[in-house]
mmCIF file of N, CA and C in Angstrom:
data_model
loop_
_atom_site.group_PDB
_atom_site.id
_atom_site.type_symbol
_atom_site.label_atom_id
_atom_site.label_comp_id
_atom_site.label_asym_id
_atom_site.label_seq_id
_atom_site.Cartn_x
_atom_site.Cartn_y
_atom_site.Cartn_z
ATOM 1 N N MET A 11 -34.356 -9.499 23.921
ATOM 2 C CA MET A 11 -33.045 -10.108 24.052
ATOM 3 C C MET A 11 -33.141 -11.565 23.591
ATOM 4 N N THR A 12 -32.108 -12.039 22.945
ATOM 5 C CA THR A 12 -32.128 -13.394 22.399
ATOM 6 C C THR A 12 -32.019 -14.443 23.504
ATOM 7 N N LEU A 13 -32.483 -15.631 23.183
ATOM 8 C CA LEU A 13 -32.403 -16.753 24.118
ATOM 9 C C LEU A 13 -30.950 -17.048 24.478
ATOM 10 N N ALA A 14 -30.063 -16.998 23.499
ATOM 11 C CA ALA A 14 -28.645 -17.280 23.761
ATOM 12 C C ALA A 14 -28.053 -16.264 24.733
ATOM 13 N N ARG A 15 -28.349 -14.994 24.528
ATOM 14 C CA ARG A 15 -27.825 -13.948 25.426
ATOM 15 C C ARG A 15 -28.410 -14.097 26.824
ATOM 16 N N GLN A 16 -29.712 -14.334 26.915
ATOM 17 C CA GLN A 16 -30.329 -14.531 28.227
ATOM 18 C C GLN A 16 -29.753 -15.754 28.919
ATOM 19 N N SER A 17 -29.528 -16.815 28.175
ATOM 20 C CA SER A 17 -28.958 -18.030 28.768
ATOM 21 C C SER A 17 -27.575 -17.753 29.333
ATOM 22 N N TRP A 18 -26.750 -17.058 28.573
ATOM 23 C CA TRP A 18 -25.397 -16.734 29.017
ATOM 24 C C TRP A 18 -25.431 -15.858 30.274
ATOM 25 N N LEU A 19 -26.242 -14.813 30.264
ATOM 26 C CA LEU A 19 -26.345 -13.937 31.433
ATOM 27 C C LEU A 19 -26.906 -14.683 32.639
ATOM 28 N N PHE A 20 -27.894 -15.552 32.403
ATOM 29 C CA PHE A 20 -28.477 -16.327 33.502
ATOM 30 C C PHE A 20 -27.421 -17.225 34.139
ATOM 31 N N LEU A 21 -26.574 -17.839 33.324
ATOM 32 C CA LEU A 21 -25.487 -18.671 33.853
ATOM 33 C C LEU A 21 -24.507 -17.842 34.673
ATOM 34 N N LEU A 22 -24.140 -16.685 34.166
ATOM 35 C CA LEU A 22 -23.201 -15.825 34.883
ATOM 36 C C LEU A 22 -23.790 -15.346 36.208
ATOM 37 N N MET A 23 -25.010 -14.844 36.167
ATOM 38 C CA MET A 23 -25.663 -14.370 37.396
ATOM 39 C C MET A 23 -25.907 -15.539 38.351
ATOM 40 N N GLY A 24 -26.267 -16.682 37.797
ATOM 41 C CA GLY A 24 -26.488 -17.871 38.616
ATOM 42 C C GLY A 24 -25.228 -18.334 39.310
ATOM 43 N N PHE A 25 -24.099 -18.216 38.638
ATOM 44 C CA PHE A 25 -22.826 -18.588 39.258
ATOM 45 C C PHE A 25 -22.539 -17.693 40.459
ATOM 46 N N LEU A 26 -22.778 -16.400 40.318
ATOM 47 C CA LEU A 26 -22.575 -15.477 41.442
ATOM 48 C C LEU A 26 -23.525 -15.809 42.595
ATOM 49 N N GLN A 27 -24.776 -16.094 42.263
ATOM 50 C CA GLN A 27 -25.753 -16.487 43.282
ATOM 51 C C GLN A 27 -25.335 -17.776 43.968
ATOM 52 N N TRP A 28 -24.910 -18.734 43.168
ATOM 53 C CA TRP A 28 -24.531 -20.040 43.693
ATOM 54 C C TRP A 28 -23.378 -19.924 44.680
ATOM 55 N N ILE A 29 -22.377 -19.108 44.366
ATOM 56 C CA ILE A 29 -21.249 -18.926 45.285
ATOM 57 C C ILE A 29 -21.748 -18.404 46.623
ATOM 58 N N LEU A 30 -22.587 -17.377 46.597
ATOM 59 C CA LEU A 30 -23.131 -16.820 47.838
ATOM 60 C C LEU A 30 -23.962 -17.862 48.581
ATOM 61 N N ASP A 31 -24.846 -18.548 47.885
ATOM 62 C CA ASP A 31 -25.703 -19.587 48.466
ATOM 63 C C ASP A 31 -24.855 -20.670 49.133
ATOM 64 N N TRP A 32 -23.879 -21.188 48.412
ATOM 65 C CA TRP A 32 -23.045 -22.280 48.924
ATOM 66 C C TRP A 32 -22.235 -21.831 50.130
ATOM 67 N N LEU A 33 -21.638 -20.644 50.069
ATOM 68 C CA LEU A 33 -20.841 -20.147 51.196
ATOM 69 C C LEU A 33 -21.689 -19.988 52.456
ATOM 70 N N VAL A 34 -22.880 -19.437 52.312
ATOM 71 C CA VAL A 34 -23.769 -19.270 53.469
ATOM 72 C C VAL A 34 -24.187 -20.631 54.009
ATOM 73 N N THR A 35 -24.582 -21.552 53.130
ATOM 74 C CA THR A 35 -25.008 -22.887 53.570
ATOM 75 C C THR A 35 -23.894 -23.619 54.294
ATOM 76 N N VAL A 36 -22.719 -23.671 53.699
ATOM 77 C CA VAL A 36 -21.594 -24.378 54.318
ATOM 78 C C VAL A 36 -21.176 -23.688 55.610
ATOM 79 N N GLY A 37 -21.079 -22.379 55.594
ATOM 80 C CA GLY A 37 -20.669 -21.646 56.789
ATOM 81 C C GLY A 37 -21.608 -21.851 57.960
ATOM 82 N N LEU A 38 -22.898 -21.748 57.714
ATOM 83 C CA LEU A 38 -23.870 -21.906 58.800
ATOM 84 C C LEU A 38 -23.957 -23.346 59.288
ATOM 85 N N SER A 39 -23.920 -24.312 58.363
ATOM 86 C CA SER A 39 -23.991 -25.714 58.798
ATOM 87 C C SER A 39 -22.699 -26.130 59.492
ATOM 88 N N HIS A 40 -21.574 -25.600 59.065
ATOM 89 C CA HIS A 40 -20.302 -25.877 59.738
ATOM 90 C C HIS A 40 -20.300 -25.290 61.152
ATOM 91 N N ALA A 41 -20.980 -24.165 61.320
ATOM 92 C CA ALA A 41 -21.072 -23.515 62.630
ATOM 93 C C ALA A 41 -22.071 -24.205 63.559
ATOM 94 N N GLY A 42 -22.795 -25.209 63.041
ATOM 95 C CA GLY A 42 -23.686 -25.975 63.894
ATOM 96 C C GLY A 42 -25.163 -25.834 63.611
ATOM 97 N N LEU A 43 -25.551 -24.939 62.713
ATOM 98 C CA LEU A 43 -26.962 -24.807 62.354
ATOM 99 C C LEU A 43 -27.376 -26.043 61.561
ATOM 100 N N SER A 44 -28.608 -26.469 61.694
ATOM 101 C CA SER A 44 -29.044 -27.653 60.950
ATOM 102 C C SER A 44 -28.877 -27.408 59.454
ATOM 103 N N LEU A 45 -28.571 -28.470 58.734
ATOM 104 C CA LEU A 45 -28.321 -28.367 57.301
ATOM 105 C C LEU A 45 -29.526 -27.794 56.564
ATOM 106 N N GLU A 46 -30.715 -28.197 56.953
ATOM 107 C CA GLU A 46 -31.920 -27.719 56.271
ATOM 108 C C GLU A 46 -32.101 -26.210 56.464
ATOM 109 N N ILE A 47 -31.928 -25.726 57.685
ATOM 110 C CA ILE A 47 -32.072 -24.285 57.936
ATOM 111 C C ILE A 47 -30.956 -23.516 57.240
ATOM 112 N N ALA A 48 -29.734 -24.048 57.286
ATOM 113 C CA ALA A 48 -28.610 -23.402 56.604
ATOM 114 C C ALA A 48 -28.864 -23.321 55.104
ATOM 115 N N ASN A 49 -29.441 -24.373 54.524
ATOM 116 C CA ASN A 49 -29.744 -24.379 53.093
ATOM 117 C C ASN A 49 -30.773 -23.310 52.742
ATOM 118 N N VAL A 50 -31.808 -23.186 53.550
ATOM 119 C CA VAL A 50 -32.822 -22.156 53.292
ATOM 120 C C VAL A 50 -32.195 -20.765 53.402
ATOM 121 N N CYS A 51 -31.352 -20.556 54.403
ATOM 122 C CA CYS A 51 -30.671 -19.260 54.556
ATOM 123 C C CYS A 51 -29.774 -18.966 53.357
ATOM 124 N N GLY A 52 -29.040 -19.973 52.904
ATOM 125 C CA GLY A 52 -28.181 -19.793 51.736
ATOM 126 C C GLY A 52 -28.975 -19.470 50.491
ATOM 127 N N ARG A 53 -30.053 -20.204 50.284
ATOM 128 C CA ARG A 53 -30.894 -19.956 49.109
ATOM 129 C C ARG A 53 -31.552 -18.587 49.187
ATOM 130 N N LEU A 54 -31.937 -18.160 50.385
ATOM 131 C CA LEU A 54 -32.541 -16.837 50.541
ATOM 132 C C LEU A 54 -31.534 -15.740 50.210
ATOM 133 N N ALA A 55 -30.301 -15.880 50.694
ATOM 134 C CA ALA A 55 -29.259 -14.894 50.379
ATOM 135 C C ALA A 55 -29.026 -14.835 48.867
ATOM 136 N N GLY A 56 -28.903 -16.003 48.242
ATOM 137 C CA GLY A 56 -28.713 -16.048 46.794
ATOM 138 C C GLY A 56 -29.913 -15.508 46.037
ATOM 139 N N ALA A 57 -31.106 -15.792 46.538
ATOM 140 C CA ALA A 57 -32.332 -15.350 45.865
ATOM 141 C C ALA A 57 -32.471 -13.834 45.865
ATOM 142 N N MET A 58 -32.208 -13.224 46.998
ATOM 143 C CA MET A 58 -32.321 -11.762 47.061
ATOM 144 C C MET A 58 -31.350 -11.106 46.076
ATOM 145 N N PHE A 59 -30.141 -11.633 46.029
ATOM 146 C CA PHE A 59 -29.129 -11.132 45.104
ATOM 147 C C PHE A 59 -29.555 -11.416 43.661
ATOM 148 N N GLY A 60 -30.038 -12.622 43.411
ATOM 149 C CA GLY A 60 -30.409 -13.040 42.068
ATOM 150 C C GLY A 60 -31.639 -12.344 41.513
ATOM 151 N N PHE A 61 -32.623 -12.050 42.361
ATOM 152 C CA PHE A 61 -33.821 -11.352 41.887
ATOM 153 C C PHE A 61 -33.417 -10.020 41.273
ATOM 154 N N TRP A 62 -32.563 -9.315 41.966
ATOM 155 C CA TRP A 62 -32.103 -8.030 41.461
ATOM 156 C C TRP A 62 -31.229 -8.206 40.216
ATOM 157 N N LEU A 63 -30.243 -9.121 40.277
ATOM 158 C CA LEU A 63 -29.340 -9.328 39.138
ATOM 159 C C LEU A 63 -30.104 -9.711 37.870
ATOM 160 N N ASN A 64 -30.958 -10.717 37.974
ATOM 161 C CA ASN A 64 -31.674 -11.194 36.788
ATOM 162 C C ASN A 64 -32.719 -10.200 36.309
ATOM 163 N N GLY A 65 -33.376 -9.528 37.237
ATOM 164 C CA GLY A 65 -34.355 -8.524 36.838
ATOM 165 C C GLY A 65 -33.718 -7.308 36.190
ATOM 166 N N THR A 66 -32.504 -6.979 36.611
ATOM 167 C CA THR A 66 -31.809 -5.811 36.086
ATOM 168 C C THR A 66 -31.040 -6.108 34.808
ATOM 169 N N PHE A 67 -30.417 -7.276 34.728
ATOM 170 C CA PHE A 67 -29.534 -7.566 33.601
ATOM 171 C C PHE A 67 -30.072 -8.649 32.657
ATOM 172 N N THR A 68 -30.408 -9.807 33.181
ATOM 173 C CA THR A 68 -30.745 -10.951 32.335
ATOM 174 C C THR A 68 -32.080 -10.789 31.624
ATOM 175 N N PHE A 69 -33.115 -10.441 32.360
ATOM 176 C CA PHE A 69 -34.462 -10.342 31.795
ATOM 177 C C PHE A 69 -34.969 -8.903 31.852
ATOM 178 N N SER A 70 -34.075 -7.948 31.671
ATOM 179 C CA SER A 70 -34.441 -6.543 31.804
ATOM 180 C C SER A 70 -35.475 -6.153 30.748
ATOM 181 N N SER A 71 -36.307 -5.220 31.134
ATOM 182 C CA SER A 71 -37.304 -4.688 30.208
ATOM 183 C C SER A 71 -37.488 -3.214 30.530
ATOM 184 N N SER A 72 -38.366 -2.569 29.796
ATOM 185 C CA SER A 72 -38.612 -1.149 30.044
ATOM 186 C C SER A 72 -39.362 -0.939 31.358
ATOM 187 N N GLN A 73 -40.013 -1.982 31.855
ATOM 188 C CA GLN A 73 -40.729 -1.894 33.128
ATOM 189 C C GLN A 73 -39.764 -2.099 34.288
ATOM 190 N N ALA A 74 -39.997 -1.376 35.362
ATOM 191 C CA ALA A 74 -39.229 -1.616 36.584
ATOM 192 C C ALA A 74 -39.748 -2.897 37.235
ATOM 193 N N LEU A 75 -38.898 -3.542 38.019
ATOM 194 C CA LEU A 75 -39.347 -4.719 38.764
ATOM 195 C C LEU A 75 -40.440 -4.295 39.729
ATOM 196 N N GLY A 76 -41.508 -5.070 39.776
ATOM 197 C CA GLY A 76 -42.628 -4.703 40.623
ATOM 198 C C GLY A 76 -43.091 -5.845 41.502
ATOM 199 N N ARG A 77 -44.229 -5.616 42.147
ATOM 200 C CA ARG A 77 -44.791 -6.621 43.063
ATOM 201 C C ARG A 77 -45.148 -7.915 42.346
ATOM 202 N N ARG A 78 -45.635 -7.778 41.141
ATOM 203 C CA ARG A 78 -46.032 -8.968 40.373
ATOM 204 C C ARG A 78 -44.832 -9.896 40.175
ATOM 205 N N GLN A 79 -43.718 -9.329 39.735
ATOM 206 C CA GLN A 79 -42.520 -10.139 39.536
ATOM 207 C C GLN A 79 -42.011 -10.693 40.863
ATOM 208 N N LEU A 80 -42.055 -9.879 41.902
ATOM 209 C CA LEU A 80 -41.585 -10.325 43.211
ATOM 210 C C LEU A 80 -42.441 -11.470 43.746
ATOM 211 N N LEU A 81 -43.756 -11.379 43.597
ATOM 212 C CA LEU A 81 -44.643 -12.449 44.059
ATOM 213 C C LEU A 81 -44.387 -13.736 43.278
ATOM 214 N N ARG A 82 -44.275 -13.628 41.982
ATOM 215 C CA ARG A 82 -43.995 -14.811 41.167
ATOM 216 C C ARG A 82 -42.635 -15.408 41.520
ATOM 217 N N PHE A 83 -41.653 -14.538 41.733
ATOM 218 C CA PHE A 83 -40.324 -14.996 42.125
ATOM 219 C C PHE A 83 -40.392 -15.733 43.457
ATOM 220 N N ALA A 84 -41.122 -15.184 44.415
ATOM 221 C CA ALA A 84 -41.238 -15.802 45.742
ATOM 222 C C ALA A 84 -41.894 -17.182 45.658
ATOM 223 N N ILE A 85 -42.911 -17.316 44.839
ATOM 224 C CA ILE A 85 -43.584 -18.614 44.674
ATOM 225 C C ILE A 85 -42.628 -19.634 44.062
ATOM 226 N N ALA A 86 -41.954 -19.247 42.988
ATOM 227 C CA ALA A 86 -41.001 -20.165 42.343
ATOM 228 C C ALA A 86 -39.862 -20.511 43.291
ATOM 229 N N TRP A 87 -39.347 -19.503 43.987
ATOM 230 C CA TRP A 87 -38.246 -19.731 44.930
ATOM 231 C C TRP A 87 -38.669 -20.709 46.028
ATOM 232 N N ALA A 88 -39.862 -20.544 46.557
ATOM 233 C CA ALA A 88 -40.338 -21.431 47.628
ATOM 234 C C ALA A 88 -40.417 -22.881 47.146
ATOM 235 N N MET A 89 -40.951 -23.093 45.962
ATOM 236 C CA MET A 89 -41.056 -24.457 45.430
ATOM 237 C C MET A 89 -39.672 -25.068 45.184
ATOM 238 N N LEU A 90 -38.788 -24.318 44.562
ATOM 239 C CA LEU A 90 -37.443 -24.826 44.284
ATOM 240 C C LEU A 90 -36.648 -25.027 45.573
ATOM 241 N N THR A 91 -36.889 -24.178 46.564
ATOM 242 C CA THR A 91 -36.200 -24.322 47.852
ATOM 243 C C THR A 91 -36.669 -25.572 48.582
ATOM 244 N N LEU A 92 -37.947 -25.888 48.499
ATOM 245 C CA LEU A 92 -38.438 -27.132 49.103
ATOM 246 C C LEU A 92 -37.729 -28.341 48.499
ATOM 247 N N ILE A 93 -37.604 -28.349 47.188
ATOM 248 C CA ILE A 93 -36.924 -29.464 46.517
ATOM 249 C C ILE A 93 -35.458 -29.518 46.931
ATOM 250 N N SER A 94 -34.778 -28.388 46.857
ATOM 251 C CA SER A 94 -33.358 -28.326 47.208
ATOM 252 C C SER A 94 -33.117 -28.767 48.647
ATOM 253 N N THR A 95 -33.913 -28.251 49.557
ATOM 254 C CA THR A 95 -33.725 -28.561 50.973
ATOM 255 C C THR A 95 -33.986 -30.031 51.252
ATOM 256 N N TRP A 96 -34.995 -30.600 50.622
ATOM 257 C CA TRP A 96 -35.268 -32.017 50.830
ATOM 258 C C TRP A 96 -34.106 -32.871 50.329
ATOM 259 N N VAL A 97 -33.625 -32.592 49.112
ATOM 260 C CA VAL A 97 -32.544 -33.406 48.537
ATOM 261 C C VAL A 97 -31.255 -33.244 49.336
ATOM 262 N N VAL A 98 -30.860 -32.012 49.636
ATOM 263 C CA VAL A 98 -29.623 -31.778 50.394
ATOM 264 C C VAL A 98 -29.741 -32.385 51.790
ATOM 265 N N GLY A 99 -30.883 -32.232 52.427
ATOM 266 C CA GLY A 99 -31.097 -32.834 53.744
ATOM 267 C C GLY A 99 -31.047 -34.349 53.700
ATOM 268 N N PHE A 100 -31.639 -34.932 52.677
ATOM 269 C CA PHE A 100 -31.619 -36.385 52.511
ATOM 270 C C PHE A 100 -30.188 -36.895 52.391
ATOM 271 N N VAL A 101 -29.396 -36.239 51.553
ATOM 272 C CA VAL A 101 -27.992 -36.633 51.393
ATOM 273 C C VAL A 101 -27.245 -36.445 52.708
ATOM 274 N N GLY A 102 -27.458 -35.324 53.366
ATOM 275 C CA GLY A 102 -26.774 -35.060 54.627
ATOM 276 C C GLY A 102 -27.075 -36.085 55.694
ATOM 277 N N HIS A 103 -28.327 -36.483 55.813
ATOM 278 C CA HIS A 103 -28.722 -37.446 56.842
ATOM 279 C C HIS A 103 -28.311 -38.874 56.508
ATOM 280 N N ASN A 104 -28.229 -39.198 55.222
ATOM 281 C CA ASN A 104 -27.931 -40.575 54.826
ATOM 282 C C ASN A 104 -26.479 -40.829 54.448
ATOM 283 N N VAL A 105 -25.775 -39.801 54.018
ATOM 284 C CA VAL A 105 -24.390 -39.985 53.585
ATOM 285 C C VAL A 105 -23.423 -39.172 54.440
ATOM 286 N N GLY A 106 -23.838 -38.003 54.885
ATOM 287 C CA GLY A 106 -22.990 -37.176 55.736
ATOM 288 C C GLY A 106 -22.987 -35.721 55.295
ATOM 289 N N LEU A 107 -22.582 -34.866 56.222
ATOM 290 C CA LEU A 107 -22.594 -33.426 55.982
ATOM 291 C C LEU A 107 -21.694 -33.032 54.813
ATOM 292 N N GLU A 108 -20.481 -33.567 54.776
ATOM 293 C CA GLU A 108 -19.561 -33.214 53.695
ATOM 294 C C GLU A 108 -20.107 -33.643 52.330
ATOM 295 N N ALA A 109 -20.759 -34.786 52.283
ATOM 296 C CA ALA A 109 -21.374 -35.241 51.028
ATOM 297 C C ALA A 109 -22.486 -34.285 50.601
ATOM 298 N N ALA A 110 -23.234 -33.780 51.566
ATOM 299 C CA ALA A 110 -24.293 -32.818 51.250
ATOM 300 C C ALA A 110 -23.699 -31.524 50.704
ATOM 301 N N TRP A 111 -22.575 -31.093 51.277
ATOM 302 C CA TRP A 111 -21.908 -29.891 50.766
ATOM 303 C C TRP A 111 -21.487 -30.088 49.311
ATOM 304 N N LEU A 112 -21.023 -31.291 48.988
ATOM 305 C CA LEU A 112 -20.605 -31.587 47.615
ATOM 306 C C LEU A 112 -21.801 -31.782 46.681
ATOM 307 N N ALA A 113 -22.889 -32.320 47.208
ATOM 308 C CA ALA A 113 -24.083 -32.559 46.389
ATOM 309 C C ALA A 113 -24.830 -31.267 46.071
ATOM 310 N N LYS A 114 -24.749 -30.295 46.961
ATOM 311 C CA LYS A 114 -25.516 -29.061 46.796
ATOM 312 C C LYS A 114 -25.298 -28.396 45.433
ATOM 313 N N PRO A 115 -24.062 -28.248 44.945
ATOM 314 C CA PRO A 115 -23.902 -27.623 43.621
ATOM 315 C C PRO A 115 -24.592 -28.397 42.497
ATOM 316 N N LEU A 116 -24.605 -29.712 42.593
ATOM 317 C CA LEU A 116 -25.274 -30.519 41.567
ATOM 318 C C LEU A 116 -26.784 -30.328 41.623
ATOM 319 N N VAL A 117 -27.315 -30.299 42.831
ATOM 320 C CA VAL A 117 -28.754 -30.072 43.017
ATOM 321 C C VAL A 117 -29.132 -28.704 42.456
ATOM 322 N N GLU A 118 -28.350 -27.693 42.819
ATOM 323 C CA GLU A 118 -28.659 -26.330 42.378
ATOM 324 C C GLU A 118 -28.506 -26.178 40.868
ATOM 325 N N ALA A 119 -27.561 -26.884 40.265
ATOM 326 C CA ALA A 119 -27.398 -26.824 38.805
ATOM 327 C C ALA A 119 -28.634 -27.381 38.103
ATOM 328 N N ALA A 120 -29.151 -28.493 38.611
ATOM 329 C CA ALA A 120 -30.363 -29.072 38.023
ATOM 330 C C ALA A 120 -31.549 -28.125 38.187
ATOM 331 N N LEU A 121 -31.670 -27.526 39.352
ATOM 332 C CA LEU A 121 -32.774 -26.601 39.595
ATOM 333 C C LEU A 121 -32.622 -25.311 38.789
ATOM 334 N N ALA A 122 -31.392 -24.938 38.454
ATOM 335 C CA ALA A 122 -31.159 -23.723 37.669
ATOM 336 C C ALA A 122 -31.776 -23.827 36.279
ATOM 337 N N VAL A 123 -31.761 -25.011 35.703
ATOM 338 C CA VAL A 123 -32.370 -25.203 34.381
ATOM 339 C C VAL A 123 -33.868 -24.925 34.464
ATOM 340 N N ILE A 124 -34.502 -25.480 35.473
ATOM 341 C CA ILE A 124 -35.934 -25.243 35.684
ATOM 342 C C ILE A 124 -36.182 -23.762 35.951
ATOM 343 N N SER A 125 -35.345 -23.182 36.795
ATOM 344 C CA SER A 125 -35.485 -21.781 37.174
ATOM 345 C C SER A 125 -35.374 -20.840 35.976
ATOM 346 N N PHE A 126 -34.488 -21.152 35.045
ATOM 347 C CA PHE A 126 -34.334 -20.300 33.864
ATOM 348 C C PHE A 126 -35.650 -20.192 33.101
ATOM 349 N N PHE A 127 -36.275 -21.318 32.839
ATOM 350 C CA PHE A 127 -37.509 -21.295 32.060
ATOM 351 C C PHE A 127 -38.662 -20.664 32.834
ATOM 352 N N ILE A 128 -38.711 -20.891 34.131
ATOM 353 C CA ILE A 128 -39.726 -20.226 34.959
ATOM 354 C C ILE A 128 -39.506 -18.716 34.931
ATOM 355 N N SER A 129 -38.249 -18.302 35.054
ATOM 356 C CA SER A 129 -37.927 -16.870 35.051
ATOM 357 C C SER A 129 -38.249 -16.224 33.711
ATOM 358 N N ARG A 130 -37.844 -16.875 32.645
ATOM 359 C CA ARG A 130 -38.013 -16.304 31.307
ATOM 360 C C ARG A 130 -39.480 -16.228 30.887
ATOM 361 N N HIS A 131 -40.238 -17.255 31.221
ATOM 362 C CA HIS A 131 -41.603 -17.339 30.703
ATOM 363 C C HIS A 131 -42.692 -16.951 31.700
ATOM 364 N N TRP A 132 -42.331 -16.759 32.974
ATOM 365 C CA TRP A 132 -43.373 -16.443 33.944
ATOM 366 C C TRP A 132 -43.000 -15.272 34.852
ATOM 367 N N ILE A 133 -41.848 -15.331 35.505
ATOM 368 C CA ILE A 133 -41.514 -14.297 36.492
ATOM 369 C C ILE A 133 -41.287 -12.940 35.833
ATOM 370 N N TYR A 134 -40.362 -12.871 34.900
ATOM 371 C CA TYR A 134 -39.972 -11.582 34.309
ATOM 372 C C TYR A 134 -40.658 -11.313 32.974
ATOM 373 N N HIS A 135 -41.648 -12.097 32.612
ATOM 374 C CA HIS A 135 -42.340 -11.971 31.322
ATOM 375 C C HIS A 135 -43.378 -10.870 31.390
#
């Protein structure tokens, strides 16, 4: 599959993941859960959905998704989640919860660029 097609599909699948991630994060933090825990829960919900979406559509191959891809995905997800949680938590503690809710999409957009290349060249390769 061409880079342009994969990029387009990754953006589309990422948008669906992002909506789920953001809704879970905002909903849980609004309900009183700490912002950091809510962010991890949101990212986990989006990740489970995204692993399947990207493995099935964006980076599909003749091989079925296996343990190797799942392990690589989990490692990348953990690293990106640490970055996301630190940045969103920092904004939340220093500027406020609503500012963190607004900052989260920007943080995730920046991390999505990194995630695309990790996914294309390492996870689903």
